[in-house]
Amino acid sequence: MTDDIYGKYRPALKAVLADIAARIEAYNEQEKAKNGEMAYEHLIYRIKSSDSMAEKCRRKGLPETSQSALLNIKDAIGIRIVCRFVDDIYLNVRYIKAMAGCRIVQEKDYIKHVKPNGYRSYHMILEFTEPYEDAAGANPGHFFAEIQIRTIAMDSWASLEHQMKYKHDVKNTDIIERELKRCADELAACDVSMQTIRNLICSEQ
Ligand code: 0O2
């Protein structure tokens, strides 16, 4: 595919992503100045590539148009917040839910409701009202973003599991899946211990 599926909306998409990321980064700076501790360890973000979005449209039986990419599919903008501790995930969730011009469309807590393969993460689909024309012709427009929030341990597990899923020549998938699940549960136990140690240290200060 040579055409950009986002067409004339790409500049708006980039501006919306930059605005959301700047607000989350400002929150981190604020928390650091207030408590001496960051709200999260790092932040990554991207606009889903035009090819991946076109493939997702095909997979969902949608026409490969800007309207499908920006109105029906809601993860053109993807943001991932990686935290040190599990409690920090919920602090970030609270901050994001209170952001001006933001409406929650969907929330999935894969930390309390772990996926059978061991995947853990907090997911939100949000709708932001921003001063740009959207794919339905409204201005101010509505733009969707998917935010994933997880610990460093959950993040490293997810990237390993993702790598395995997309490698088609992997042998012994049963053993690998079982080991990955065991590893996810061990990492989750470590996340609980790390949180407990942190709480103990903080209560002594
Ligand atoms: P990419 O390339 O990461 O963006 P959807 O398919 O988005 O319409 P779904 O599957 O119900 O709807 O959404 P969900 O469960 O919120 O998952 C969306 C994203 O979370 C995925 O994006 C992955 O990034 C991540 N994710 C969900 N489950 C798993 C998992 O079991 N393992 C790993 N490693 N990541 C997971 P995409 O679109 O698959 O791809």
PDB file of C-alpha atoms and ligand atoms in Angstrom:
ATOM      1  CA  MET A   1       0.000   0.000   0.000  1.00  0.00           C
ATOM      2  CA  THR A   2       1.486   3.338  -1.041  1.00  0.00           C
ATOM      3  CA  ASP A   3      -1.258   5.775   0.020  1.00  0.00           C
ATOM      4  CA  ASP A   4      -1.400   6.994   3.583  1.00  0.00           C
ATOM      5  CA  ILE A   5      -4.591   5.620   5.132  1.00  0.00           C
ATOM      6  CA  TYR A   6      -4.775   8.686   7.421  1.00  0.00           C
ATOM      7  CA  GLY A   7      -4.710  11.037   4.393  1.00  0.00           C
ATOM      8  CA  LYS A   8      -5.272  14.699   5.263  1.00  0.00           C
ATOM      9  CA  TYR A   9      -5.858  13.822   8.939  1.00  0.00           C
ATOM     10  CA  ARG A  10      -2.255  12.806   9.641  1.00  0.00           C
ATOM     11  CA  PRO A  11      -1.097  16.299  10.785  1.00  0.00           C
ATOM     12  CA  ALA A  12      -4.038  16.485  13.219  1.00  0.00           C
ATOM     13  CA  LEU A  13      -3.262  12.978  14.481  1.00  0.00           C
ATOM     14  CA  LYS A  14       0.362  13.972  15.114  1.00  0.00           C
ATOM     15  CA  ALA A  15      -0.704  17.148  16.920  1.00  0.00           C
ATOM     16  CA  VAL A  16      -3.181  15.263  19.121  1.00  0.00           C
ATOM     17  CA  LEU A  17      -0.562  12.649  20.025  1.00  0.00           C
ATOM     18  CA  ALA A  18       1.982  15.375  20.844  1.00  0.00           C
ATOM     19  CA  ASP A  19      -0.569  17.148  23.055  1.00  0.00           C
ATOM     20  CA  ILE A  20      -1.529  13.989  25.003  1.00  0.00           C
ATOM     21  CA  ALA A  21       2.133  12.950  25.458  1.00  0.00           C
ATOM     22  CA  ALA A  22       3.108  16.453  26.627  1.00  0.00           C
ATOM     23  CA  ARG A  23       0.337  16.419  29.236  1.00  0.00           C
ATOM     24  CA  ILE A  24       1.369  12.992  30.552  1.00  0.00           C
ATOM     25  CA  GLU A  25       5.033  14.091  30.660  1.00  0.00           C
ATOM     26  CA  ALA A  26       4.039  17.270  32.530  1.00  0.00           C
ATOM     27  CA  TYR A  27       2.228  15.104  35.096  1.00  0.00           C
ATOM     28  CA  ASN A  28       5.399  13.046  35.611  1.00  0.00           C
ATOM     29  CA  GLU A  29       7.457  16.209  36.160  1.00  0.00           C
ATOM     30  CA  GLN A  30       4.838  17.531  38.574  1.00  0.00           C
ATOM     31  CA  GLU A  31       4.893  14.316  40.634  1.00  0.00           C
ATOM     32  CA  LYS A  32       8.698  14.339  40.682  1.00  0.00           C
ATOM     33  CA  ALA A  33       8.765  17.924  41.956  1.00  0.00           C
ATOM     34  CA  LYS A  34       6.024  17.236  44.539  1.00  0.00           C
ATOM     35  CA  ASN A  35       7.064  13.836  45.967  1.00  0.00           C
ATOM     36  CA  GLY A  36      10.576  13.327  44.656  1.00  0.00           C
ATOM     37  CA  GLU A  37       9.287  10.225  42.831  1.00  0.00           C
ATOM     38  CA  MET A  38       8.256   9.859  39.224  1.00  0.00           C
ATOM     39  CA  ALA A  39       4.720   8.726  38.378  1.00  0.00           C
ATOM     40  CA  TYR A  40       6.179   6.392  35.777  1.00  0.00           C
ATOM     41  CA  GLU A  41       9.516   5.143  34.537  1.00  0.00           C
ATOM     42  CA  HIS A  42       9.106   5.831  30.811  1.00  0.00           C
ATOM     43  CA  LEU A  43       6.601   6.653  28.121  1.00  0.00           C
ATOM     44  CA  ILE A  44       6.515   5.488  24.513  1.00  0.00           C
ATOM     45  CA  TYR A  45       4.074   6.426  21.801  1.00  0.00           C
ATOM     46  CA  ARG A  46       3.414   5.957  18.103  1.00  0.00           C
ATOM     47  CA  ILE A  47       0.925   6.433  15.319  1.00  0.00           C
ATOM     48  CA  LYS A  48       0.082   2.958  13.995  1.00  0.00           C
ATOM     49  CA  SER A  49       1.753   2.570  10.597  1.00  0.00           C
ATOM     50  CA  SER A  50      -0.471   3.009   7.568  1.00  0.00           C
ATOM     51  CA  ASP A  51       0.199  -0.604   6.482  1.00  0.00           C
ATOM     52  CA  SER A  52      -0.651  -2.082   9.894  1.00  0.00           C
ATOM     53  CA  MET A  53      -3.806   0.000  10.033  1.00  0.00           C
ATOM     54  CA  ALA A  54      -4.827  -1.098   6.521  1.00  0.00           C
ATOM     55  CA  GLU A  55      -4.227  -4.734   7.543  1.00  0.00           C
ATOM     56  CA  LYS A  56      -6.358  -4.237  10.679  1.00  0.00           C
ATOM     57  CA  CYS A  57      -9.181  -2.734   8.549  1.00  0.00           C
ATOM     58  CA  ARG A  58      -9.071  -5.785   6.254  1.00  0.00           C
ATOM     59  CA  ARG A  59      -9.033  -8.143   9.241  1.00  0.00           C
ATOM     60  CA  LYS A  60     -12.107  -6.433  10.699  1.00  0.00           C
ATOM     61  CA  GLY A  61     -13.926  -6.408   7.336  1.00  0.00           C
ATOM     62  CA  LEU A  62     -13.808  -2.604   7.076  1.00  0.00           C
ATOM     63  CA  PRO A  63     -13.003  -0.537   3.964  1.00  0.00           C
ATOM     64  CA  GLU A  64      -9.433   0.797   3.967  1.00  0.00           C
ATOM     65  CA  THR A  65     -10.371   4.444   4.488  1.00  0.00           C
ATOM     66  CA  SER A  66      -9.421   7.259   6.875  1.00  0.00           C
ATOM     67  CA  GLN A  67     -12.930   6.960   8.329  1.00  0.00           C
ATOM     68  CA  SER A  68     -12.422   3.281   9.253  1.00  0.00           C
ATOM     69  CA  ALA A  69      -8.922   4.017  10.589  1.00  0.00           C
ATOM     70  CA  LEU A  70      -9.962   6.965  12.729  1.00  0.00           C
ATOM     71  CA  LEU A  71     -13.593   6.339  13.648  1.00  0.00           C
ATOM     72  CA  ASN A  72     -14.112   2.558  13.734  1.00  0.00           C
ATOM     73  CA  ILE A  73     -10.645   1.472  14.837  1.00  0.00           C
ATOM     74  CA  LYS A  74      -9.578   3.326  17.920  1.00  0.00           C
ATOM     75  CA  ASP A  75      -5.857   2.647  18.313  1.00  0.00           C
ATOM     76  CA  ALA A  76      -4.301   4.798  15.560  1.00  0.00           C
ATOM     77  CA  ILE A  77      -2.738   6.689  18.462  1.00  0.00           C
ATOM     78  CA  GLY A  78      -1.011   4.311  20.877  1.00  0.00           C
ATOM     79  CA  ILE A  79       0.640   5.328  24.124  1.00  0.00           C
ATOM     80  CA  ARG A  80       2.368   3.047  26.624  1.00  0.00           C
ATOM     81  CA  ILE A  81       3.232   4.124  30.156  1.00  0.00           C
ATOM     82  CA  VAL A  82       5.714   1.873  31.946  1.00  0.00           C
ATOM     83  CA  CYS A  83       5.800   2.133  35.745  1.00  0.00           C
ATOM     84  CA  ARG A  84       8.071   0.760  38.466  1.00  0.00           C
ATOM     85  CA  PHE A  85       5.293  -0.325  40.831  1.00  0.00           C
ATOM     86  CA  VAL A  86       1.777  -1.734  40.461  1.00  0.00           C
ATOM     87  CA  ASP A  87       0.210   1.063  42.585  1.00  0.00           C
ATOM     88  CA  ASP A  88       1.722   3.617  40.182  1.00  0.00           C
ATOM     89  CA  ILE A  89      -0.350   2.104  37.371  1.00  0.00           C
ATOM     90  CA  TYR A  90      -3.562   3.067  39.165  1.00  0.00           C
ATOM     91  CA  LEU A  91      -2.229   6.577  39.983  1.00  0.00           C
ATOM     92  CA  ASN A  92      -1.607   7.113  36.275  1.00  0.00           C
ATOM     93  CA  VAL A  93      -5.072   5.739  35.434  1.00  0.00           C
ATOM     94  CA  ARG A  94      -6.606   8.258  37.873  1.00  0.00           C
ATOM     95  CA  TYR A  95      -4.661  11.141  36.344  1.00  0.00           C
ATOM     96  CA  ILE A  96      -5.557  10.198  32.773  1.00  0.00           C
ATOM     97  CA  LYS A  97      -9.252   9.812  33.581  1.00  0.00           C
ATOM     98  CA  ALA A  98      -9.243  13.373  34.972  1.00  0.00           C
ATOM     99  CA  MET A  99      -7.551  14.933  31.914  1.00  0.00           C
ATOM    100  CA  ALA A 100      -9.470  17.851  30.405  1.00  0.00           C
ATOM    101  CA  GLY A 101     -11.276  17.074  27.141  1.00  0.00           C
ATOM    102  CA  CYS A 102     -10.959  13.323  27.627  1.00  0.00           C
ATOM    103  CA  ARG A 103     -13.768  10.743  27.676  1.00  0.00           C
ATOM    104  CA  ILE A 104     -13.290   7.072  28.549  1.00  0.00           C
ATOM    105  CA  VAL A 105     -14.631   4.803  25.840  1.00  0.00           C
ATOM    106  CA  GLN A 106     -13.363   1.457  27.152  1.00  0.00           C
ATOM    107  CA  GLU A 107     -11.284   0.143  30.054  1.00  0.00           C
ATOM    108  CA  LYS A 108      -9.746  -3.309  30.458  1.00  0.00           C
ATOM    109  CA  ASP A 109      -7.911  -4.255  33.612  1.00  0.00           C
ATOM    110  CA  TYR A 110      -5.789  -7.244  32.577  1.00  0.00           C
ATOM    111  CA  ILE A 111      -3.989  -6.989  35.926  1.00  0.00           C
ATOM    112  CA  LYS A 112      -7.048  -7.912  37.988  1.00  0.00           C
ATOM    113  CA  HIS A 113      -8.394 -10.061  35.131  1.00  0.00           C
ATOM    114  CA  VAL A 114      -5.231 -11.705  33.790  1.00  0.00           C
ATOM    115  CA  LYS A 115      -5.433 -13.141  30.254  1.00  0.00           C
ATOM    116  CA  PRO A 116      -5.086 -16.977  30.149  1.00  0.00           C
ATOM    117  CA  ASN A 117      -1.610 -16.665  28.555  1.00  0.00           C
ATOM    118  CA  GLY A 118      -0.414 -14.541  31.527  1.00  0.00           C
ATOM    119  CA  TYR A 119      -0.662 -11.104  29.837  1.00  0.00           C
ATOM    120  CA  ARG A 120      -1.045  -8.263  32.337  1.00  0.00           C
ATOM    121  CA  SER A 121      -1.583  -4.581  31.560  1.00  0.00           C
ATOM    122  CA  TYR A 122      -4.186  -1.834  32.074  1.00  0.00           C
ATOM    123  CA  HIS A 123      -5.800  -0.693  28.808  1.00  0.00           C
ATOM    124  CA  MET A 124      -7.924   2.349  28.109  1.00  0.00           C
ATOM    125  CA  ILE A 125      -9.481   3.640  24.906  1.00  0.00           C
ATOM    126  CA  LEU A 126     -10.003   7.380  25.249  1.00  0.00           C
ATOM    127  CA  GLU A 127     -11.677  10.010  23.132  1.00  0.00           C
ATOM    128  CA  PHE A 128     -10.065  13.461  23.078  1.00  0.00           C
ATOM    129  CA  THR A 129     -11.758  16.610  21.866  1.00  0.00           C
ATOM    130  CA  GLU A 130      -9.161  18.743  20.080  1.00  0.00           C
ATOM    131  CA  PRO A 131      -9.189  21.855  17.854  1.00  0.00           C
ATOM    132  CA  TYR A 132      -8.764  19.974  14.551  1.00  0.00           C
ATOM    133  CA  GLU A 133     -11.195  18.582  12.000  1.00  0.00           C
ATOM    134  CA  ASP A 134     -11.868  14.870  12.516  1.00  0.00           C
ATOM    135  CA  ALA A 135     -12.737  12.153   9.979  1.00  0.00           C
ATOM    136  CA  ALA A 136     -16.473  12.786  10.510  1.00  0.00           C
ATOM    137  CA  GLY A 137     -16.045  16.461   9.583  1.00  0.00           C
ATOM    138  CA  ALA A 138     -16.459  17.866  13.113  1.00  0.00           C
ATOM    139  CA  ASN A 139     -14.210  20.680  14.379  1.00  0.00           C
ATOM    140  CA  PRO A 140     -13.336  20.602  17.268  1.00  0.00           C
ATOM    141  CA  GLY A 141     -12.867  16.965  16.415  1.00  0.00           C
ATOM    142  CA  HIS A 142     -12.922  13.687  18.334  1.00  0.00           C
ATOM    143  CA  PHE A 143      -9.766  11.574  18.245  1.00  0.00           C
ATOM    144  CA  PHE A 144      -9.254   8.166  19.807  1.00  0.00           C
ATOM    145  CA  ALA A 145      -6.164   6.898  21.596  1.00  0.00           C
ATOM    146  CA  GLU A 146      -5.267   3.597  23.214  1.00  0.00           C
ATOM    147  CA  ILE A 147      -3.253   3.875  26.406  1.00  0.00           C
ATOM    148  CA  GLN A 148      -1.576   0.813  27.923  1.00  0.00           C
ATOM    149  CA  ILE A 149      -0.161   1.098  31.433  1.00  0.00           C
ATOM    150  CA  ARG A 150       2.003  -1.652  32.931  1.00  0.00           C
ATOM    151  CA  THR A 151       5.035  -2.335  35.117  1.00  0.00           C
ATOM    152  CA  ILE A 152       8.567  -2.849  33.771  1.00  0.00           C
ATOM    153  CA  ALA A 153       8.186  -6.592  34.470  1.00  0.00           C
ATOM    154  CA  MET A 154       4.832  -6.813  32.637  1.00  0.00           C
ATOM    155  CA  ASP A 155       6.337  -4.858  29.743  1.00  0.00           C
ATOM    156  CA  SER A 156       9.381  -7.064  29.272  1.00  0.00           C
ATOM    157  CA  TRP A 157       7.170 -10.167  29.432  1.00  0.00           C
ATOM    158  CA  ALA A 158       4.755  -8.739  26.818  1.00  0.00           C
ATOM    159  CA  SER A 159       7.553  -7.957  24.379  1.00  0.00           C
ATOM    160  CA  LEU A 160       8.971 -11.483  24.672  1.00  0.00           C
ATOM    161  CA  GLU A 161       5.539 -13.046  24.228  1.00  0.00           C
ATOM    162  CA  HIS A 162       4.804 -10.725  21.280  1.00  0.00           C
ATOM    163  CA  GLN A 163       8.076 -11.801  19.647  1.00  0.00           C
ATOM    164  CA  MET A 164       7.099 -15.455  20.003  1.00  0.00           C
ATOM    165  CA  LYS A 165       3.612 -14.875  18.600  1.00  0.00           C
ATOM    166  CA  TYR A 166       4.960 -13.310  15.406  1.00  0.00           C
ATOM    167  CA  LYS A 167       7.722 -15.861  14.782  1.00  0.00           C
ATOM    168  CA  HIS A 168       6.151 -18.532  12.669  1.00  0.00           C
ATOM    169  CA  ASP A 169       8.996 -21.054  12.767  1.00  0.00           C
ATOM    170  CA  VAL A 170       9.016 -21.539  16.562  1.00  0.00           C
ATOM    171  CA  LYS A 171       9.098 -25.200  17.637  1.00  0.00           C
ATOM    172  CA  ASN A 172       7.809 -26.553  20.966  1.00  0.00           C
ATOM    173  CA  THR A 173       5.155 -23.843  21.228  1.00  0.00           C
ATOM    174  CA  ASP A 174       3.323 -25.777  23.986  1.00  0.00           C
ATOM    175  CA  ILE A 175       6.376 -25.792  26.243  1.00  0.00           C
ATOM    176  CA  ILE A 176       7.157 -22.157  25.465  1.00  0.00           C
ATOM    177  CA  GLU A 177       3.593 -21.052  26.207  1.00  0.00           C
ATOM    178  CA  ARG A 178       3.598 -22.974  29.495  1.00  0.00           C
ATOM    179  CA  GLU A 179       6.959 -21.482  30.467  1.00  0.00           C
ATOM    180  CA  LEU A 180       5.812 -17.996  29.500  1.00  0.00           C
ATOM    181  CA  LYS A 181       2.719 -18.385  31.703  1.00  0.00           C
ATOM    182  CA  ARG A 182       4.861 -19.580  34.620  1.00  0.00           C
ATOM    183  CA  CYS A 183       7.240 -16.684  34.072  1.00  0.00           C
ATOM    184  CA  ALA A 184       4.343 -14.159  33.953  1.00  0.00           C
ATOM    185  CA  ASP A 185       3.061 -15.446  37.307  1.00  0.00           C
ATOM    186  CA  GLU A 186       6.539 -15.300  38.884  1.00  0.00           C
ATOM    187  CA  LEU A 187       7.031 -11.741  37.630  1.00  0.00           C
ATOM    188  CA  ALA A 188       3.619 -10.812  39.057  1.00  0.00           C
ATOM    189  CA  ALA A 189       4.660 -12.237  42.448  1.00  0.00           C
ATOM    190  CA  CYS A 190       7.865 -10.131  42.247  1.00  0.00           C
ATOM    191  CA  ASP A 191       5.799  -7.024  41.419  1.00  0.00           C
ATOM    192  CA  VAL A 192       3.746  -7.647  44.606  1.00  0.00           C
ATOM    193  CA  SER A 193       6.943  -8.099  46.689  1.00  0.00           C
ATOM    194  CA  MET A 194       8.503  -4.940  45.207  1.00  0.00           C
ATOM    195  CA  GLN A 195       5.358  -2.968  46.070  1.00  0.00           C
ATOM    196  CA  THR A 196       5.412  -4.345  49.646  1.00  0.00           C
ATOM    197  CA  ILE A 197       9.084  -3.401  50.086  1.00  0.00           C
ATOM    198  CA  ARG A 198       8.438   0.052  48.715  1.00  0.00           C
ATOM    199  CA  ASN A 199       5.493   0.545  51.102  1.00  0.00           C
ATOM    200  CA  LEU A 200       7.680  -0.564  54.039  1.00  0.00           C
ATOM    201  CA  ILE A 201      10.457   1.868  53.059  1.00  0.00           C
ATOM    202  CA  CYS A 202       7.951   4.719  52.619  1.00  0.00           C
ATOM    203  CA  SER A 203       6.248   4.045  55.984  1.00  0.00           C
ATOM    204  CA  GLU A 204       9.627   4.418  57.728  1.00  0.00           C
ATOM    205  CA  GLN A 205      10.369   7.830  56.186  1.00  0.00           C
TER     206      GLN A 205
HETATM  207  P1  0O2 B   1      -0.135  -3.686  18.302  1.00  0.00           P
HETATM  208  O1  0O2 B   1       0.776  -3.851  17.148  1.00  0.00           O
HETATM  209  O2  0O2 B   1       0.536  -3.938  19.623  1.00  0.00           O
HETATM  210  O3  0O2 B   1      -0.904  -2.393  18.273  1.00  0.00           O
HETATM  211  P2  0O2 B   1      -8.407  -4.877  19.007  1.00  0.00           P
HETATM  212  O4  0O2 B   1      -7.729  -6.052  18.327  1.00  0.00           O
HETATM  213  O5  0O2 B   1      -7.417  -3.761  19.371  1.00  0.00           O
HETATM  214  O6  0O2 B   1      -9.567  -4.370  18.258  1.00  0.00           O
HETATM  215  P3  0O2 B   1      -8.597  -6.247  21.494  1.00  0.00           P
HETATM  216  O7  0O2 B   1      -7.689  -7.336  21.060  1.00  0.00           O
HETATM  217  O8  0O2 B   1      -9.823  -6.628  22.260  1.00  0.00           O
HETATM  218  O9  0O2 B   1      -9.081  -5.354  20.310  1.00  0.00           O
HETATM  219  O10 0O2 B   1      -7.794  -5.184  22.337  1.00  0.00           O
HETATM  220  P4  0O2 B   1      -6.908  -5.411  23.629  1.00  0.00           P
HETATM  221  O11 0O2 B   1      -7.157  -6.708  24.284  1.00  0.00           O
HETATM  222  O12 0O2 B   1      -7.123  -4.172  24.443  1.00  0.00           O
HETATM  223  O13 0O2 B   1      -5.438  -5.469  23.015  1.00  0.00           O
HETATM  224  C1  0O2 B   1      -4.926  -4.417  22.286  1.00  0.00           C
HETATM  225  C2  0O2 B   1      -3.406  -4.395  22.346  1.00  0.00           C
HETATM  226  O14 0O2 B   1      -2.917  -4.878  23.605  1.00  0.00           O
HETATM  227  C3  0O2 B   1      -2.718  -5.271  21.315  1.00  0.00           C
HETATM  228  O15 0O2 B   1      -2.540  -4.518  20.153  1.00  0.00           O
HETATM  229  C4  0O2 B   1      -1.373  -5.571  21.985  1.00  0.00           C
HETATM  230  O16 0O2 B   1      -0.487  -4.459  21.853  1.00  0.00           O
HETATM  231  C5  0O2 B   1      -1.751  -5.673  23.446  1.00  0.00           C
HETATM  232  N1  0O2 B   1      -2.065  -7.068  23.841  1.00  0.00           N
HETATM  233  C6  0O2 B   1      -3.287  -7.576  24.126  1.00  0.00           C
HETATM  234  N2  0O2 B   1      -3.208  -8.864  24.460  1.00  0.00           N
HETATM  235  C7  0O2 B   1      -1.907  -9.196  24.398  1.00  0.00           C
HETATM  236  C8  0O2 B   1      -1.192 -10.429  24.647  1.00  0.00           C
HETATM  237  O17 0O2 B   1      -1.747 -11.466  24.983  1.00  0.00           O
HETATM  238  N3  0O2 B   1       0.162 -10.381  24.486  1.00  0.00           N
HETATM  239  C9  0O2 B   1       0.829  -9.249  24.111  1.00  0.00           C
HETATM  240  N4  0O2 B   1       2.165  -9.317  23.978  1.00  0.00           N
HETATM  241  N5  0O2 B   1       0.181  -8.082  23.857  1.00  0.00           N
HETATM  242  C10 0O2 B   1      -1.164  -8.056  24.002  1.00  0.00           C
HETATM  243  P5  0O2 B   1      -2.554  -5.170  18.711  1.00  0.00           P
HETATM  244  O18 0O2 B   1      -3.583  -4.479  17.886  1.00  0.00           O
HETATM  245  O19 0O2 B   1      -2.631  -6.661  18.794  1.00  0.00           O
HETATM  246  O20 0O2 B   1      -1.176  -4.849  18.076  1.00  0.00           O
END
